[in-house]
Coordinates of C-alpha atoms and ligand atoms in Angstrom, one line a residue:
M1 CA -4.2 0.8 -14.6
V2 CA -6.7 3.7 -13.8
L3 CA -4.6 6.1 -12.2
A4 CA -3.0 6.7 -15.5
H5 CA -6.3 8.3 -16.3
L6 CA -5.6 10.9 -13.1
G7 CA -2.0 11.0 -14.4
S8 CA -3.3 12.3 -18.1
S9 CA -6.5 14.6 -16.7
I10 CA -3.4 16.4 -14.7
T11 CA -1.1 16.6 -17.6
R12 CA -3.8 18.0 -19.6
A13 CA -4.7 20.4 -17.1
L14 CA -0.6 21.3 -16.9
V15 CA -0.4 21.6 -20.6
R16 CA -3.4 24.0 -21.1
M17 CA -2.0 26.2 -18.2
S18 CA 1.4 26.2 -20.2
S19 CA -0.3 27.1 -23.4
A20 CA -2.0 30.2 -21.9
T21 CA -0.7 33.3 -23.0
V22 CA -0.2 34.5 -19.7
V23 CA 0.2 32.8 -16.5
D24 CA -1.6 34.9 -14.3
E25 CA -4.4 34.1 -11.1
K26 CA -7.0 33.0 -13.6
A27 CA -4.9 30.2 -15.6
L28 CA -3.5 29.2 -12.1
G29 CA -7.2 28.9 -10.6
D30 CA -8.3 27.1 -13.7
C31 CA -5.4 24.5 -13.8
L32 CA -6.1 23.9 -9.8
N33 CA -9.7 23.1 -10.3
E34 CA -8.8 20.7 -13.1
I35 CA -6.4 19.2 -11.0
T36 CA -8.7 19.0 -8.0
R37 CA -11.6 17.8 -10.3
A38 CA -9.3 14.8 -11.5
L39 CA -8.2 13.9 -8.0
L40 CA -12.0 13.7 -6.3
Q41 CA -13.0 11.6 -9.4
S42 CA -10.0 9.2 -8.6
D43 CA -11.6 8.9 -5.0
V44 CA -9.2 10.7 -3.2
R45 CA -10.6 12.3 -0.2
F46 CA -11.9 15.6 -0.2
E47 CA -9.8 16.7 2.6
T48 CA -6.7 15.6 1.1
V49 CA -7.4 17.6 -2.3
R50 CA -7.9 20.7 -0.3
G51 CA -4.8 20.4 1.3
V52 CA -3.2 19.7 -2.0
Q53 CA -4.6 23.0 -3.4
A54 CA -3.8 24.7 -0.6
N55 CA -0.2 23.7 -0.7
I56 CA 0.1 24.3 -4.5
R57 CA -1.2 27.7 -3.9
N58 CA 1.3 28.5 -1.1
I59 CA 4.2 27.3 -3.4
V60 CA 3.1 29.1 -6.4
S61 CA 2.5 32.6 -5.1
L62 CA 2.2 34.3 -8.6
D63 CA 2.4 38.3 -7.3
T64 CA 5.8 37.6 -5.0
L65 CA 7.8 36.1 -8.1
A66 CA 10.1 37.8 -9.8
A67 CA 9.7 39.0 -13.4
G68 CA 11.2 36.4 -16.0
T69 CA 11.1 33.5 -13.5
N70 CA 9.3 30.8 -15.4
K71 CA 5.9 30.6 -13.9
R72 CA 4.6 27.5 -15.8
R73 CA 7.7 25.3 -14.7
I74 CA 7.4 26.5 -11.0
I75 CA 3.7 25.1 -11.0
Q76 CA 4.5 22.0 -12.8
R77 CA 7.5 21.5 -10.0
A78 CA 5.0 22.2 -7.4
V79 CA 2.5 19.8 -8.9
F80 CA 4.9 17.2 -9.0
S81 CA 6.0 17.4 -5.5
E82 CA 2.6 17.4 -4.1
L83 CA 1.4 14.5 -5.7
C84 CA 4.7 12.8 -4.2
A85 CA 4.2 14.2 -1.0
M86 CA 0.7 12.7 -0.9
L87 CA 2.3 9.4 -1.6
D88 CA 5.3 9.8 0.9
P89 CA 4.5 9.8 4.4
G90 CA 7.9 10.8 5.2
K91 CA 9.1 7.8 7.2
P92 CA 10.5 5.0 5.5
A93 CA 8.9 1.1 6.4
F94 CA 10.9 -1.5 7.9
V95 CA 13.2 -3.3 5.6
P96 CA 14.2 -6.8 6.6
T97 CA 17.5 -7.5 7.3
K98 CA 19.7 -10.8 7.5
A99 CA 20.3 -9.9 10.9
N100 CA 20.9 -12.4 13.9
K101 CA 17.2 -12.7 14.5
P102 CA 14.6 -13.2 12.2
S103 CA 12.6 -10.4 10.7
V104 CA 9.0 -10.9 11.6
V105 CA 6.5 -9.6 9.0
M106 CA 2.6 -9.9 9.9
F107 CA -0.2 -9.2 6.8
V108 CA -3.2 -7.7 7.9
G109 CA -6.6 -6.6 5.3
L110 CA -10.2 -7.5 4.7
Q111 CA -10.9 -10.9 3.0
G112 CA -10.4 -10.7 -0.5
S113 CA -8.2 -8.1 -0.7
G114 CA -5.1 -10.5 -1.7
K115 CA -3.6 -10.9 1.4
T116 CA -2.7 -14.8 1.3
T117 CA -1.6 -14.2 -2.5
T118 CA 0.4 -11.2 -1.6
C119 CA 2.5 -13.0 1.3
A120 CA 3.7 -15.3 -1.1
K121 CA 4.6 -13.0 -3.5
Y122 CA 6.5 -10.9 -0.9
A123 CA 8.3 -14.3 0.1
R124 CA 9.5 -14.8 -3.4
H125 CA 10.4 -11.2 -3.4
Y126 CA 12.9 -11.7 -0.3
H127 CA 14.0 -15.2 -1.6
R128 CA 15.3 -13.6 -4.8
K129 CA 17.1 -11.2 -2.7
G130 CA 19.0 -14.1 -0.9
F131 CA 16.8 -14.3 2.2
R132 CA 15.5 -17.4 3.3
P133 CA 11.4 -16.5 3.9
S134 CA 8.6 -18.8 5.4
L135 CA 5.2 -18.2 5.8
V136 CA 2.7 -18.9 8.8
C137 CA -1.0 -19.3 8.3
A138 CA -2.6 -18.0 11.5
D139 CA -5.8 -17.8 9.4
T140 CA -8.5 -20.4 11.3
F141 CA -11.4 -18.4 10.3
R142 CA -11.8 -18.9 6.7
A143 CA -11.9 -22.9 5.9
G144 CA -9.2 -23.7 3.1
A145 CA -7.1 -20.6 4.0
F146 CA -4.2 -23.1 5.1
D147 CA -4.6 -25.0 1.9
Q148 CA -4.3 -22.0 0.0
L149 CA -1.5 -20.7 1.7
K150 CA 0.5 -23.9 1.4
Q151 CA -0.3 -24.3 -2.2
N152 CA 0.9 -20.6 -2.9
A153 CA 4.2 -21.7 -0.7
T154 CA 4.6 -24.8 -2.6
K155 CA 4.4 -22.8 -5.9
A156 CA 6.7 -20.3 -4.6
R157 CA 9.1 -23.0 -3.1
I158 CA 8.5 -21.3 0.5
P159 CA 8.5 -23.2 4.0
F160 CA 5.5 -23.0 5.8
Y161 CA 3.6 -23.5 9.2
G162 CA 0.3 -24.3 9.8
S163 CA -2.2 -26.5 11.4
Y164 CA -5.7 -28.2 10.9
M165 CA -6.4 -28.9 14.3
E166 CA -5.6 -26.0 15.9
S167 CA -8.3 -23.3 16.1
D168 CA -6.6 -20.3 18.3
P169 CA -4.6 -18.1 15.7
V170 CA -2.4 -17.0 18.5
K171 CA -1.1 -20.2 19.2
I172 CA -0.3 -21.2 15.5
A173 CA 1.5 -17.7 15.0
V174 CA 3.6 -18.5 18.2
K175 CA 4.4 -22.1 17.1
G176 CA 5.0 -21.2 13.7
L177 CA 7.5 -18.5 14.8
E178 CA 9.5 -21.0 17.3
T179 CA 9.4 -23.7 14.5
L180 CA 10.6 -21.7 11.4
R181 CA 13.3 -19.7 13.5
K182 CA 14.7 -23.2 14.4
E183 CA 14.6 -24.0 10.8
G184 CA 17.0 -21.1 10.0
S185 CA 14.4 -18.8 8.5
D186 CA 15.4 -15.1 8.6
L187 CA 12.1 -13.7 7.4
I188 CA 9.0 -15.1 8.8
I189 CA 5.8 -13.7 7.5
I190 CA 2.3 -14.3 9.2
D191 CA -0.6 -14.3 7.3
T192 CA -3.8 -13.4 9.3
S193 CA -7.5 -13.8 9.0
G194 CA -9.7 -11.6 7.1
R195 CA -13.3 -10.9 7.4
H196 CA -15.7 -9.3 5.0
K197 CA -16.2 -6.3 7.3
Q198 CA -14.2 -4.3 9.8
E199 CA -15.7 -6.4 12.7
A200 CA -14.7 -6.0 16.2
A201 CA -13.4 -9.7 16.6
L202 CA -11.1 -9.1 13.7
F203 CA -9.1 -6.7 15.0
E204 CA -9.1 -8.1 18.4
E205 CA -7.4 -11.2 17.1
M206 CA -5.5 -9.4 15.0
R207 CA -4.0 -7.4 17.9
Q208 CA -3.4 -10.8 20.1
V209 CA -1.4 -11.9 17.4
A210 CA 0.7 -8.9 17.0
Q211 CA 0.9 -8.7 20.6
A212 CA 2.4 -12.7 20.8
T213 CA 4.4 -12.2 17.6
K214 CA 5.8 -8.8 18.1
P215 CA 6.3 -8.2 14.3
D216 CA 9.1 -6.1 13.3
L217 CA 6.6 -4.8 10.4
V218 CA 2.5 -5.0 9.9
I219 CA 1.5 -4.4 6.5
F220 CA -2.1 -3.6 5.6
V221 CA -3.1 -5.1 2.1
M222 CA -5.5 -3.2 0.1
D223 CA -7.6 -3.7 -2.9
A224 CA -6.9 -1.1 -5.5
S225 CA -11.0 -0.9 -6.3
I226 CA -12.4 0.2 -2.8
G227 CA -12.5 3.2 -3.6
Q228 CA -13.7 5.8 -1.3
A229 CA -13.6 3.4 1.5
A230 CA -10.1 3.1 1.6
F231 CA -9.5 6.1 4.1
G232 CA -12.0 4.9 6.8
Q233 CA -10.5 1.1 6.2
A234 CA -7.0 1.9 6.6
Q235 CA -7.6 4.1 9.6
A236 CA -9.6 1.7 11.3
F237 CA -6.5 -1.0 10.8
K238 CA -4.2 1.6 12.0
Q239 CA -6.2 2.3 15.1
S240 CA -5.7 -1.4 16.0
V241 CA -2.2 -2.7 15.2
S242 CA 0.7 -0.5 14.5
V243 CA 0.5 -0.8 10.6
G244 CA 3.9 0.4 8.8
A245 CA 3.4 0.0 5.2
V246 CA 1.0 -0.6 2.5
I247 CA 0.5 -3.0 -0.2
V248 CA -2.2 -1.9 -2.7
T249 CA -3.4 -5.2 -5.0
K250 CA -5.2 -5.5 -8.4
M251 CA -3.6 -2.4 -9.7
D252 CA -4.0 -4.3 -13.0
G253 CA -7.8 -4.1 -12.9
H254 CA -10.0 -1.1 -13.3
A255 CA -9.9 0.7 -10.0
N256 CA -9.0 4.4 -10.2
G257 CA -6.3 3.9 -7.6
G258 CA -7.2 7.0 -5.4
G259 CA -7.8 4.4 -2.7
A260 CA -3.8 4.0 -2.5
L261 CA -3.6 8.1 -2.1
S262 CA -5.8 7.7 0.9
A263 CA -4.6 4.7 2.7
V264 CA -1.1 6.3 2.7
A265 CA -2.8 9.4 4.5
A266 CA -4.9 7.4 6.8
T267 CA -2.1 5.2 7.9
K268 CA 0.7 7.6 7.4
S269 CA 2.8 5.0 6.2
P270 CA 4.3 4.2 2.8
V271 CA 2.8 2.0 -0.3
I272 CA 5.8 -0.4 -0.3
F273 CA 4.6 -2.8 -3.3
I274 CA 1.6 -3.0 -5.8
G275 CA -0.1 -6.1 -7.0
T276 CA -0.4 -6.2 -10.7
G277 CA -1.7 -9.7 -11.2
E278 CA -2.6 -13.2 -10.1
H279 CA 0.8 -14.5 -10.8
M280 CA 3.7 -14.9 -8.1
D281 CA 5.9 -12.5 -9.8
N282 CA 3.1 -9.9 -10.5
L283 CA 4.3 -7.6 -7.4
E284 CA 6.4 -4.5 -8.2
V285 CA 8.1 -2.2 -5.8
F286 CA 6.5 1.0 -5.3
D287 CA 8.9 4.3 -5.7
V288 CA 6.7 7.3 -5.3
K289 CA 9.2 9.8 -7.8
P290 CA 9.3 7.4 -10.8
F291 CA 5.9 6.7 -10.2
V292 CA 4.6 10.0 -10.0
S293 CA 6.7 10.9 -13.2
R294 CA 5.2 8.0 -14.9
L295 CA 2.0 8.7 -14.0
L296 CA 2.4 12.5 -15.7
G297 CA 4.2 11.2 -18.4
Ligands
GDP301 P1 -7.3 -12.6 0.9 O1 -8.5 -13.2 1.3 O2 -7.4 -11.3 1.5 O3 -6.2 -13.8 1.4 O4 -7.1 -12.8 -0.8 P2 -6.5 -14.0 -1.9 O5 -4.9 -13.8 -1.8 O6 -7.2 -14.8 -1.4 O7 -6.7 -12.9 -3.1 C1 -8.2 -13.0 -4.0 C2 -8.4 -12.9 -5.2 O8 -7.7 -11.8 -5.6 C3 -7.6 -13.9 -5.7 O9 -8.1 -14.5 -6.8 C4 -6.1 -13.7 -5.9 O10 -5.6 -14.7 -7.2 C5 -6.7 -12.4 -6.6 N1 -5.8 -11.3 -6.4 C6 -4.8 -11.0 -5.6 N2 -3.5 -10.0 -6.0 C7 -4.0 -9.8 -7.0 C8 -3.6 -8.9 -8.2 O11 -2.6 -8.0 -8.0 N3 -4.2 -9.0 -8.9 C9 -5.3 -9.4 -9.5 N4 -5.8 -9.3 -10.7 N5 -5.8 -10.3 -8.8 C10 -5.1 -10.4 -7.6

């Protein structure tokens, strides 16, 4: 994953700063400039990068540090905590529970983002944890969507609901919930339709499905390779439905991953999983601190 490039560039900047004879304003400035460049090259938005730089400056006030304090360590810690803060909106996402009523999770995202595949991976993840998940195909826009979901669900041995006849996604979603609830599912996952662009009709449809099904969690699925477009796209989805979590797919590809940081900033929601391949098992739980540690090597 190319996010590793970002990590190694930042690590290089920190090592260079650490090996400077004295850690003065110039050494800190050079280090921050290098980090800024690395973040911008990874498609993180300018506003976010500027904020990061200002925050590190605030934490590391060289003038006020007592003599003998380890400035290098303080700068390294500040960089680590700022990278974590970028990925952590401070509010955890809803986690499905095996309560009396089934948890309802709705997936949204553009076509091709990996939504249908990720729904099945997500179901499988919870199946392994002892849940009885199920899938609803509320995508009536794309021909073949139901077949794809059916195929994935069958592969993952997950019950599913959909219709070849009904063209109203709201009706399918409501009927799907009712049917799967009766069958004893405790986690119902609704796949909605995606379009190529952020069209008004897509958002209206999503809003209606959400209104009718009242999901506990709406997950925005984003392809890691969309780069700079991530912020606008994530924000547009957030404005239409109440996105509560993000899954970034195709992290195994050549994307530079900065889009993930932007999606967190735009939706104020955490990344909960990353997709790392086409197979059903290629879904990794996303934890900020180990991720940033790994990133910085
Ligand atoms: P949807 O239109 O958003 O429902 O997208 P699909 O689930 O149909 O996925 C589009 C393509 O991306 C398919 O070929 C998937 O196999 C592929 N895909 C989904 N997630 C990943 C991932 O994490 N890594 C890779 N390499 N491919 C993925």
